[in-house]
Amino acid sequence: MKSLFYLLLLTPLLSVPLVAQEIVMQGMILDAQNQEPIAYANIGILNKNQGTITNTKGKFSLTVAKQFKNDSITISHINYHPVKILATNFSDQKILLEPKTTELHEVIVSKGKIKNKKIGVKSYGKLLSMRVASRDNDIIEVAQRINIPDKEVKVKAVNFNIRKWSEVDGVKVRINFYTNRDNKPSEKIILKSIVHELPTDRESSWIRIDLNKDAIYIEQDFFIGIEFIPNFETPTIVDLGAILTKGKGYRRESSLGTWEKLNGAASINVEVQY
């Protein structure tokens, strides 16, 4: 589905084809070492816009059309090795994921003057917004390209604009970092699951997620992704600030789905130190 910006507050229409035959998959994703449920693991068919996400108890339900029966279902989480299962071989089951080994980043202390900079989209059109609305308990993710100085930077915070009329009770986001390949998001590069619930008592339309304690160091241009997590009870509907003059934004509407280039960009920026 094409991702568009809307003047004022217009809702994109979702066209859902009727499918005579479907495959319904249910299961639970667990940590292979301690049998603990894995929350917010992504389950889907790579680049086919068929997917969902686990809830806080590690459970999920995924319905796909029979036309995808010969495709592989990928189960992934930033902290675990992914698993693939052929759709026709999928049954209600517990799926175990092996944790990844986290490598410590070597920090080089510079004796020069420390600089702080905000990079990305720092404004929004007053009559412009971009709506994200979850469906089928799946994610919606918006990403913005970040061009850093020619040196390693520490990412201190990410900021994004949510229009003041948006109801954010219970809305959670996950912050993702992607390599820049051919000017679009590619592989994830930070092995951290950074999940935050949006504040409801905000005075500003800008949301700031402090990442200073996460010790995130990056030495190449990247994409910052804001992944909106469904609350599995009521639909998540949020309107992001947006701008049409910066064409480095992307969006996808399914776990492991296809990234689509935006006509402009969502109002997302990062604070870096170097």
PDB file of C-alpha atoms in Angstrom:
ATOM      1  CA  MET A   1       0.000   0.000   0.000  1.00  0.00           C
ATOM      2  CA  LYS A   2       1.381   3.400  -0.935  1.00  0.00           C
ATOM      3  CA  SER A   3       2.320   5.620   1.972  1.00  0.00           C
ATOM      4  CA  LEU A   4       0.987   9.140   1.623  1.00  0.00           C
ATOM      5  CA  PHE A   5       0.903  12.361   3.566  1.00  0.00           C
ATOM      6  CA  TYR A   6      -2.443  13.947   4.320  1.00  0.00           C
ATOM      7  CA  LEU A   7      -3.342  17.585   4.690  1.00  0.00           C
ATOM      8  CA  LEU A   8      -5.083  18.261   7.978  1.00  0.00           C
ATOM      9  CA  LEU A   9      -6.406  14.991   9.385  1.00  0.00           C
ATOM     10  CA  LEU A  10      -7.324  12.535   6.643  1.00  0.00           C
ATOM     11  CA  THR A  11      -7.279   8.789   7.171  1.00  0.00           C
ATOM     12  CA  PRO A  12      -5.723   6.535   4.522  1.00  0.00           C
ATOM     13  CA  LEU A  13      -8.102   3.957   3.122  1.00  0.00           C
ATOM     14  CA  LEU A  14      -7.110   0.355   3.589  1.00  0.00           C
ATOM     15  CA  SER A  15      -8.142  -2.004   0.851  1.00  0.00           C
ATOM     16  CA  VAL A  16      -8.273  -5.583   2.113  1.00  0.00           C
ATOM     17  CA  PRO A  17      -8.821  -8.275  -0.518  1.00  0.00           C
ATOM     18  CA  LEU A  18     -11.185 -11.108   0.290  1.00  0.00           C
ATOM     19  CA  VAL A  19      -9.404 -14.431   0.397  1.00  0.00           C
ATOM     20  CA  ALA A  20     -11.295 -17.693   0.164  1.00  0.00           C
ATOM     21  CA  GLN A  21      -8.633 -19.803   1.820  1.00  0.00           C
ATOM     22  CA  GLU A  22      -6.317 -18.779   4.595  1.00  0.00           C
ATOM     23  CA  ILE A  23      -3.695 -20.314   6.856  1.00  0.00           C
ATOM     24  CA  VAL A  24      -4.075 -19.445  10.532  1.00  0.00           C
ATOM     25  CA  MET A  25      -0.952 -19.805  12.654  1.00  0.00           C
ATOM     26  CA  GLN A  26      -0.742 -19.451  16.391  1.00  0.00           C
ATOM     27  CA  GLY A  27       2.063 -20.034  18.808  1.00  0.00           C
ATOM     28  CA  MET A  28       4.377 -18.788  21.508  1.00  0.00           C
ATOM     29  CA  ILE A  29       7.954 -17.540  21.174  1.00  0.00           C
ATOM     30  CA  LEU A  30      10.300 -18.479  24.025  1.00  0.00           C
ATOM     31  CA  ASP A  31      13.913 -17.929  24.998  1.00  0.00           C
ATOM     32  CA  ALA A  32      15.703 -21.237  24.349  1.00  0.00           C
ATOM     33  CA  GLN A  33      17.867 -20.891  27.454  1.00  0.00           C
ATOM     34  CA  ASN A  34      15.399 -19.902  30.163  1.00  0.00           C
ATOM     35  CA  GLN A  35      12.009 -20.655  28.539  1.00  0.00           C
ATOM     36  CA  GLU A  36      10.861 -17.089  29.198  1.00  0.00           C
ATOM     37  CA  PRO A  37       8.378 -15.571  26.706  1.00  0.00           C
ATOM     38  CA  ILE A  38       9.814 -13.100  24.204  1.00  0.00           C
ATOM     39  CA  ALA A  39       7.709  -9.968  23.857  1.00  0.00           C
ATOM     40  CA  TYR A  40       7.482  -8.010  20.599  1.00  0.00           C
ATOM     41  CA  ALA A  41       9.158 -10.585  18.367  1.00  0.00           C
ATOM     42  CA  ASN A  42       8.395 -10.023  14.684  1.00  0.00           C
ATOM     43  CA  ILE A  43       6.703 -12.830  12.738  1.00  0.00           C
ATOM     44  CA  GLY A  44       6.099 -12.542   9.013  1.00  0.00           C
ATOM     45  CA  ILE A  45       6.922 -13.380   5.413  1.00  0.00           C
ATOM     46  CA  LEU A  46       9.916 -11.361   4.313  1.00  0.00           C
ATOM     47  CA  ASN A  47       8.957  -8.491   1.980  1.00  0.00           C
ATOM     48  CA  LYS A  48       5.396  -9.823   1.492  1.00  0.00           C
ATOM     49  CA  ASN A  49       3.628  -7.504   3.975  1.00  0.00           C
ATOM     50  CA  GLN A  50       2.178 -10.483   5.833  1.00  0.00           C
ATOM     51  CA  GLY A  51       3.065 -10.365   9.504  1.00  0.00           C
ATOM     52  CA  THR A  52       2.351  -9.770  13.171  1.00  0.00           C
ATOM     53  CA  ILE A  53       4.140  -9.380  16.497  1.00  0.00           C
ATOM     54  CA  THR A  54       4.106 -11.239  19.814  1.00  0.00           C
ATOM     55  CA  ASN A  55       2.347  -9.750  22.817  1.00  0.00           C
ATOM     56  CA  THR A  56       3.913  -9.320  26.263  1.00  0.00           C
ATOM     57  CA  LYS A  57       3.340 -13.038  26.955  1.00  0.00           C
ATOM     58  CA  GLY A  58       5.163 -14.103  23.812  1.00  0.00           C
ATOM     59  CA  LYS A  59       1.949 -15.242  22.062  1.00  0.00           C
ATOM     60  CA  PHE A  60       0.916 -14.456  18.514  1.00  0.00           C
ATOM     61  CA  SER A  61      -1.700 -15.232  15.863  1.00  0.00           C
ATOM     62  CA  LEU A  62      -0.984 -14.812  12.170  1.00  0.00           C
ATOM     63  CA  THR A  63      -3.371 -15.272   9.251  1.00  0.00           C
ATOM     64  CA  VAL A  64      -1.953 -15.440   5.712  1.00  0.00           C
ATOM     65  CA  ALA A  65      -3.493 -16.274   2.352  1.00  0.00           C
ATOM     66  CA  LYS A  66      -3.046 -19.798   0.972  1.00  0.00           C
ATOM     67  CA  GLN A  67      -1.051 -18.306  -1.909  1.00  0.00           C
ATOM     68  CA  PHE A  68       1.836 -17.947   0.543  1.00  0.00           C
ATOM     69  CA  LYS A  69       1.828 -21.603   1.638  1.00  0.00           C
ATOM     70  CA  ASN A  70       5.231 -22.240   0.038  1.00  0.00           C
ATOM     71  CA  ASP A  71       6.828 -19.198   1.645  1.00  0.00           C
ATOM     72  CA  SER A  72       8.850 -19.270   4.839  1.00  0.00           C
ATOM     73  CA  ILE A  73       7.627 -17.653   8.036  1.00  0.00           C
ATOM     74  CA  THR A  74      10.486 -15.738   9.653  1.00  0.00           C
ATOM     75  CA  ILE A  75      10.542 -15.221  13.415  1.00  0.00           C
ATOM     76  CA  SER A  76      13.012 -12.560  14.504  1.00  0.00           C
ATOM     77  CA  HIS A  77      13.989 -10.359  17.412  1.00  0.00           C
ATOM     78  CA  ILE A  78      16.987  -8.060  17.671  1.00  0.00           C
ATOM     79  CA  ASN A  79      18.408 -10.038  20.638  1.00  0.00           C
ATOM     80  CA  TYR A  80      17.939 -13.509  19.100  1.00  0.00           C
ATOM     81  CA  HIS A  81      18.957 -15.560  16.086  1.00  0.00           C
ATOM     82  CA  PRO A  82      16.069 -15.698  13.565  1.00  0.00           C
ATOM     83  CA  VAL A  83      14.197 -18.893  12.712  1.00  0.00           C
ATOM     84  CA  LYS A  84      12.428 -19.770   9.460  1.00  0.00           C
ATOM     85  CA  ILE A  85       9.557 -22.272   9.139  1.00  0.00           C
ATOM     86  CA  LEU A  86       7.758 -23.217   5.909  1.00  0.00           C
ATOM     87  CA  ALA A  87       4.155 -21.998   6.118  1.00  0.00           C
ATOM     88  CA  THR A  88       2.720 -25.421   5.191  1.00  0.00           C
ATOM     89  CA  ASN A  89       4.743 -27.035   7.994  1.00  0.00           C
ATOM     90  CA  PHE A  90       3.601 -24.526  10.588  1.00  0.00           C
ATOM     91  CA  SER A  91       1.387 -25.772  13.416  1.00  0.00           C
ATOM     92  CA  ASP A  92       0.370 -24.333  16.767  1.00  0.00           C
ATOM     93  CA  GLN A  93       3.603 -24.658  18.660  1.00  0.00           C
ATOM     94  CA  LYS A  94       6.197 -23.186  20.962  1.00  0.00           C
ATOM     95  CA  ILE A  95       9.166 -21.792  19.082  1.00  0.00           C
ATOM     96  CA  LEU A  96      12.538 -21.415  20.797  1.00  0.00           C
ATOM     97  CA  LEU A  97      14.956 -18.652  19.820  1.00  0.00           C
ATOM     98  CA  GLU A  98      18.640 -18.739  20.714  1.00  0.00           C
ATOM     99  CA  PRO A  99      19.992 -15.505  22.248  1.00  0.00           C
ATOM    100  CA  LYS A 100      22.708 -13.621  20.408  1.00  0.00           C
ATOM    101  CA  THR A 101      26.008 -12.897  22.090  1.00  0.00           C
ATOM    102  CA  THR A 102      26.371  -9.190  22.747  1.00  0.00           C
ATOM    103  CA  GLU A 103      29.794  -7.768  21.952  1.00  0.00           C
ATOM    104  CA  LEU A 104      31.013  -4.812  24.002  1.00  0.00           C
ATOM    105  CA  HIS A 105      31.806  -1.706  21.996  1.00  0.00           C
ATOM    106  CA  GLU A 106      35.271  -0.246  22.381  1.00  0.00           C
ATOM    107  CA  VAL A 107      34.937   3.417  23.320  1.00  0.00           C
ATOM    108  CA  ILE A 108      37.747   5.743  22.296  1.00  0.00           C
ATOM    109  CA  VAL A 109      37.951   8.848  24.479  1.00  0.00           C
ATOM    110  CA  SER A 110      38.749  11.972  22.491  1.00  0.00           C
ATOM    111  CA  LYS A 111      40.801  14.787  24.031  1.00  0.00           C
ATOM    112  CA  GLY A 112      39.294  17.345  21.655  1.00  0.00           C
ATOM    113  CA  LYS A 113      36.300  19.572  22.219  1.00  0.00           C
ATOM    114  CA  ILE A 114      33.037  17.618  22.506  1.00  0.00           C
ATOM    115  CA  LYS A 115      30.358  18.651  20.041  1.00  0.00           C
ATOM    116  CA  ASN A 116      26.616  18.055  20.270  1.00  0.00           C
ATOM    117  CA  LYS A 117      24.413  18.164  17.201  1.00  0.00           C
ATOM    118  CA  LYS A 118      20.794  17.477  16.275  1.00  0.00           C
ATOM    119  CA  ILE A 119      20.479  15.742  12.895  1.00  0.00           C
ATOM    120  CA  GLY A 120      17.341  14.948  10.899  1.00  0.00           C
ATOM    121  CA  VAL A 121      13.956  16.612  10.461  1.00  0.00           C
ATOM    122  CA  LYS A 122      13.544  19.270  13.142  1.00  0.00           C
ATOM    123  CA  SER A 123      10.278  20.859  12.007  1.00  0.00           C
ATOM    124  CA  TYR A 124       6.838  19.930  10.665  1.00  0.00           C
ATOM    125  CA  GLY A 125       4.161  21.409   8.457  1.00  0.00           C
ATOM    126  CA  LYS A 126       1.375  22.906  10.554  1.00  0.00           C
ATOM    127  CA  LEU A 127      -1.286  21.652   8.122  1.00  0.00           C
ATOM    128  CA  LEU A 128       0.437  18.350   7.452  1.00  0.00           C
ATOM    129  CA  SER A 129       0.388  15.038   9.295  1.00  0.00           C
ATOM    130  CA  MET A 130       1.063  11.380   8.619  1.00  0.00           C
ATOM    131  CA  ARG A 131      -1.229   8.852  10.224  1.00  0.00           C
ATOM    132  CA  VAL A 132      -0.025   5.501  11.531  1.00  0.00           C
ATOM    133  CA  ALA A 133      -2.817   3.069  12.324  1.00  0.00           C
ATOM    134  CA  SER A 134      -2.132  -0.513  13.418  1.00  0.00           C
ATOM    135  CA  ARG A 135      -4.129  -3.368  11.944  1.00  0.00           C
ATOM    136  CA  ASP A 136      -4.145  -7.116  12.556  1.00  0.00           C
ATOM    137  CA  ASN A 137      -1.940  -6.630  15.635  1.00  0.00           C
ATOM    138  CA  ASP A 138       0.988  -5.725  13.440  1.00  0.00           C
ATOM    139  CA  ILE A 139       3.533  -2.937  13.558  1.00  0.00           C
ATOM    140  CA  ILE A 140       3.881   0.262  11.590  1.00  0.00           C
ATOM    141  CA  GLU A 141       7.363   1.679  11.303  1.00  0.00           C
ATOM    142  CA  VAL A 142       8.624   5.006  10.002  1.00  0.00           C
ATOM    143  CA  ALA A 143      12.310   5.646   9.304  1.00  0.00           C
ATOM    144  CA  GLN A 144      14.424   8.703   8.536  1.00  0.00           C
ATOM    145  CA  ARG A 145      17.937   8.818   7.108  1.00  0.00           C
ATOM    146  CA  ILE A 146      20.563  10.349   9.388  1.00  0.00           C
ATOM    147  CA  ASN A 147      23.813  11.652   7.864  1.00  0.00           C
ATOM    148  CA  ILE A 148      26.476  11.914  10.554  1.00  0.00           C
ATOM    149  CA  PRO A 149      29.865  13.709  10.555  1.00  0.00           C
ATOM    150  CA  ASP A 150      32.832  11.793   9.194  1.00  0.00           C
ATOM    151  CA  LYS A 151      33.576  10.210  12.559  1.00  0.00           C
ATOM    152  CA  GLU A 152      32.011   7.977  15.179  1.00  0.00           C
ATOM    153  CA  VAL A 153      29.117   9.509  17.107  1.00  0.00           C
ATOM    154  CA  LYS A 154      27.277   8.629  20.282  1.00  0.00           C
ATOM    155  CA  VAL A 155      23.499   8.724  19.889  1.00  0.00           C
ATOM    156  CA  LYS A 156      22.177  10.505  22.971  1.00  0.00           C
ATOM    157  CA  ALA A 157      18.473  10.771  22.128  1.00  0.00           C
ATOM    158  CA  VAL A 158      15.848  10.436  19.414  1.00  0.00           C
ATOM    159  CA  ASN A 159      13.082  12.991  18.949  1.00  0.00           C
ATOM    160  CA  PHE A 160       9.884  12.670  16.943  1.00  0.00           C
ATOM    161  CA  ASN A 161       6.794  14.805  16.616  1.00  0.00           C
ATOM    162  CA  ILE A 162       3.300  13.556  17.443  1.00  0.00           C
ATOM    163  CA  ARG A 163       0.468  15.964  16.765  1.00  0.00           C
ATOM    164  CA  LYS A 164      -1.176  17.095  19.990  1.00  0.00           C
ATOM    165  CA  TRP A 165      -4.603  15.694  19.150  1.00  0.00           C
ATOM    166  CA  SER A 166      -3.239  12.120  19.039  1.00  0.00           C
ATOM    167  CA  GLU A 167      -4.331   9.784  21.852  1.00  0.00           C
ATOM    168  CA  VAL A 168      -1.194   8.028  23.071  1.00  0.00           C
ATOM    169  CA  ASP A 169      -2.467   6.154  26.147  1.00  0.00           C
ATOM    170  CA  GLY A 170      -0.726   2.787  26.250  1.00  0.00           C
ATOM    171  CA  VAL A 171       1.125   3.378  22.964  1.00  0.00           C
ATOM    172  CA  LYS A 172       4.637   1.929  22.878  1.00  0.00           C
ATOM    173  CA  VAL A 173       7.424   2.451  20.382  1.00  0.00           C
ATOM    174  CA  ARG A 174      10.614   0.548  19.656  1.00  0.00           C
ATOM    175  CA  ILE A 175      13.673   2.408  18.413  1.00  0.00           C
ATOM    176  CA  ASN A 176      15.598   0.641  15.630  1.00  0.00           C
ATOM    177  CA  PHE A 177      18.828   1.476  13.827  1.00  0.00           C
ATOM    178  CA  TYR A 178      19.416   0.346  10.227  1.00  0.00           C
ATOM    179  CA  THR A 179      22.327   0.463   7.823  1.00  0.00           C
ATOM    180  CA  ASN A 180      21.909   2.728   4.834  1.00  0.00           C
ATOM    181  CA  ARG A 181      22.000   0.638   1.675  1.00  0.00           C
ATOM    182  CA  ASP A 182      21.134   2.302  -1.629  1.00  0.00           C
ATOM    183  CA  ASN A 183      19.527   5.146   0.323  1.00  0.00           C
ATOM    184  CA  LYS A 184      16.987   2.929   2.115  1.00  0.00           C
ATOM    185  CA  PRO A 185      16.876   1.045   5.448  1.00  0.00           C
ATOM    186  CA  SER A 186      18.589  -2.350   5.392  1.00  0.00           C
ATOM    187  CA  GLU A 187      20.032  -4.513   8.213  1.00  0.00           C
ATOM    188  CA  LYS A 188      19.637  -3.657  11.893  1.00  0.00           C
ATOM    189  CA  ILE A 189      22.932  -2.572  13.436  1.00  0.00           C
ATOM    190  CA  ILE A 190      22.261  -2.101  17.163  1.00  0.00           C
ATOM    191  CA  LEU A 191      21.574  -5.266  19.160  1.00  0.00           C
ATOM    192  CA  LYS A 192      19.302  -3.638  21.714  1.00  0.00           C
ATOM    193  CA  SER A 193      15.541  -3.851  22.175  1.00  0.00           C
ATOM    194  CA  ILE A 194      14.726  -0.240  23.027  1.00  0.00           C
ATOM    195  CA  VAL A 195      11.023  -0.050  23.919  1.00  0.00           C
ATOM    196  CA  HIS A 196       9.376   2.992  25.502  1.00  0.00           C
ATOM    197  CA  GLU A 197       5.790   3.865  26.362  1.00  0.00           C
ATOM    198  CA  LEU A 198       4.828   7.319  25.188  1.00  0.00           C
ATOM    199  CA  PRO A 199       4.168   9.884  27.942  1.00  0.00           C
ATOM    200  CA  THR A 200       0.559  10.996  28.287  1.00  0.00           C
ATOM    201  CA  ASP A 201       1.280  14.174  30.258  1.00  0.00           C
ATOM    202  CA  ARG A 202       3.310  15.856  27.533  1.00  0.00           C
ATOM    203  CA  GLU A 203       3.339  19.617  27.184  1.00  0.00           C
ATOM    204  CA  SER A 204       5.023  19.611  23.780  1.00  0.00           C
ATOM    205  CA  SER A 205       4.159  17.736  20.610  1.00  0.00           C
ATOM    206  CA  TRP A 206       7.780  16.546  20.486  1.00  0.00           C
ATOM    207  CA  ILE A 207       8.617  13.228  22.161  1.00  0.00           C
ATOM    208  CA  ARG A 208      12.196  12.752  23.391  1.00  0.00           C
ATOM    209  CA  ILE A 209      13.555   9.259  24.052  1.00  0.00           C
ATOM    210  CA  ASP A 210      16.764   9.450  26.093  1.00  0.00           C
ATOM    211  CA  LEU A 211      19.337   6.931  24.843  1.00  0.00           C
ATOM    212  CA  ASN A 212      22.348   8.222  26.730  1.00  0.00           C
ATOM    213  CA  LYS A 213      22.564   5.174  29.030  1.00  0.00           C
ATOM    214  CA  ASP A 214      22.254   2.746  26.112  1.00  0.00           C
ATOM    215  CA  ALA A 215      25.796   3.564  24.927  1.00  0.00           C
ATOM    216  CA  ILE A 216      24.956   3.554  21.216  1.00  0.00           C
ATOM    217  CA  TYR A 217      27.949   4.380  19.008  1.00  0.00           C
ATOM    218  CA  ILE A 218      27.688   4.515  15.206  1.00  0.00           C
ATOM    219  CA  GLU A 219      30.362   5.396  12.644  1.00  0.00           C
ATOM    220  CA  GLN A 220      28.340   5.458   9.413  1.00  0.00           C
ATOM    221  CA  ASP A 221      25.230   7.137   8.027  1.00  0.00           C
ATOM    222  CA  PHE A 222      22.151   5.223   9.184  1.00  0.00           C
ATOM    223  CA  PHE A 223      18.358   5.165   9.312  1.00  0.00           C
ATOM    224  CA  ILE A 224      16.573   5.672  12.612  1.00  0.00           C
ATOM    225  CA  GLY A 225      13.287   3.754  12.817  1.00  0.00           C
ATOM    226  CA  ILE A 226      10.282   4.411  15.066  1.00  0.00           C
ATOM    227  CA  GLU A 227       8.303   1.162  15.311  1.00  0.00           C
ATOM    228  CA  PHE A 228       4.787   1.558  16.723  1.00  0.00           C
ATOM    229  CA  ILE A 229       3.782  -1.532  18.725  1.00  0.00           C
ATOM    230  CA  PRO A 230       0.083  -2.513  18.864  1.00  0.00           C
ATOM    231  CA  ASN A 231      -1.453  -2.821  22.336  1.00  0.00           C
ATOM    232  CA  PHE A 232      -3.617  -5.822  21.267  1.00  0.00           C
ATOM    233  CA  GLU A 233      -6.733  -4.264  22.790  1.00  0.00           C
ATOM    234  CA  THR A 234      -7.556  -1.106  20.870  1.00  0.00           C
ATOM    235  CA  PRO A 235      -6.169   0.074  17.523  1.00  0.00           C
ATOM    236  CA  THR A 236      -3.144   2.335  17.686  1.00  0.00           C
ATOM    237  CA  ILE A 237      -3.897   5.534  15.774  1.00  0.00           C
ATOM    238  CA  VAL A 238      -1.287   8.273  15.937  1.00  0.00           C
ATOM    239  CA  ASP A 239      -0.636  11.288  13.719  1.00  0.00           C
ATOM    240  CA  LEU A 240       3.022  12.164  13.198  1.00  0.00           C
ATOM    241  CA  GLY A 241       4.373  15.530  12.250  1.00  0.00           C
ATOM    242  CA  ALA A 242       5.629  15.521   8.674  1.00  0.00           C
ATOM    243  CA  ILE A 243       7.339  17.638   6.066  1.00  0.00           C
ATOM    244  CA  LEU A 244       7.379  17.474   2.276  1.00  0.00           C
ATOM    245  CA  THR A 245      10.706  19.135   1.551  1.00  0.00           C
ATOM    246  CA  LYS A 246      13.021  16.360   2.793  1.00  0.00           C
ATOM    247  CA  GLY A 247      12.765  13.172   0.761  1.00  0.00           C
ATOM    248  CA  LYS A 248      14.702  10.733   2.947  1.00  0.00           C
ATOM    249  CA  GLY A 249      11.776   9.080   4.732  1.00  0.00           C
ATOM    250  CA  TYR A 250      10.524   5.497   4.534  1.00  0.00           C
ATOM    251  CA  ARG A 251       7.606   3.551   5.978  1.00  0.00           C
ATOM    252  CA  ARG A 252       6.428  -0.052   6.239  1.00  0.00           C
ATOM    253  CA  GLU A 253       3.176  -1.461   7.533  1.00  0.00           C
ATOM    254  CA  SER A 254       4.037  -5.029   8.428  1.00  0.00           C
ATOM    255  CA  SER A 255       6.650  -6.959  10.407  1.00  0.00           C
ATOM    256  CA  LEU A 256       9.483  -7.827   8.005  1.00  0.00           C
ATOM    257  CA  GLY A 257       7.490  -6.066   5.277  1.00  0.00           C
ATOM    258  CA  THR A 258       8.636  -3.931   2.369  1.00  0.00           C
ATOM    259  CA  TRP A 259       9.914  -0.415   2.922  1.00  0.00           C
ATOM    260  CA  GLU A 260       8.186   2.228   0.811  1.00  0.00           C
ATOM    261  CA  LYS A 261       9.688   5.631   0.119  1.00  0.00           C
ATOM    262  CA  LEU A 262       7.684   8.622   1.306  1.00  0.00           C
ATOM    263  CA  ASN A 263       7.074  11.739  -0.730  1.00  0.00           C
ATOM    264  CA  GLY A 264       8.610  13.666   2.164  1.00  0.00           C
ATOM    265  CA  ALA A 265       9.564  12.575   5.673  1.00  0.00           C
ATOM    266  CA  ALA A 266       8.236  12.169   9.178  1.00  0.00           C
ATOM    267  CA  SER A 267       9.524  14.661  11.749  1.00  0.00           C
ATOM    268  CA  ILE A 268      12.269  12.530  13.313  1.00  0.00           C
ATOM    269  CA  ASN A 269      15.745  13.597  14.422  1.00  0.00           C
ATOM    270  CA  VAL A 270      18.540  12.363  16.662  1.00  0.00           C
ATOM    271  CA  GLU A 271      20.874  14.068  19.104  1.00  0.00           C
ATOM    272  CA  VAL A 272      24.482  12.978  18.700  1.00  0.00           C
ATOM    273  CA  GLN A 273      27.749  13.716  20.445  1.00  0.00           C
ATOM    274  CA  TYR A 274      31.236  13.486  18.921  1.00  0.00           C
TER     275      TYR A 274
END
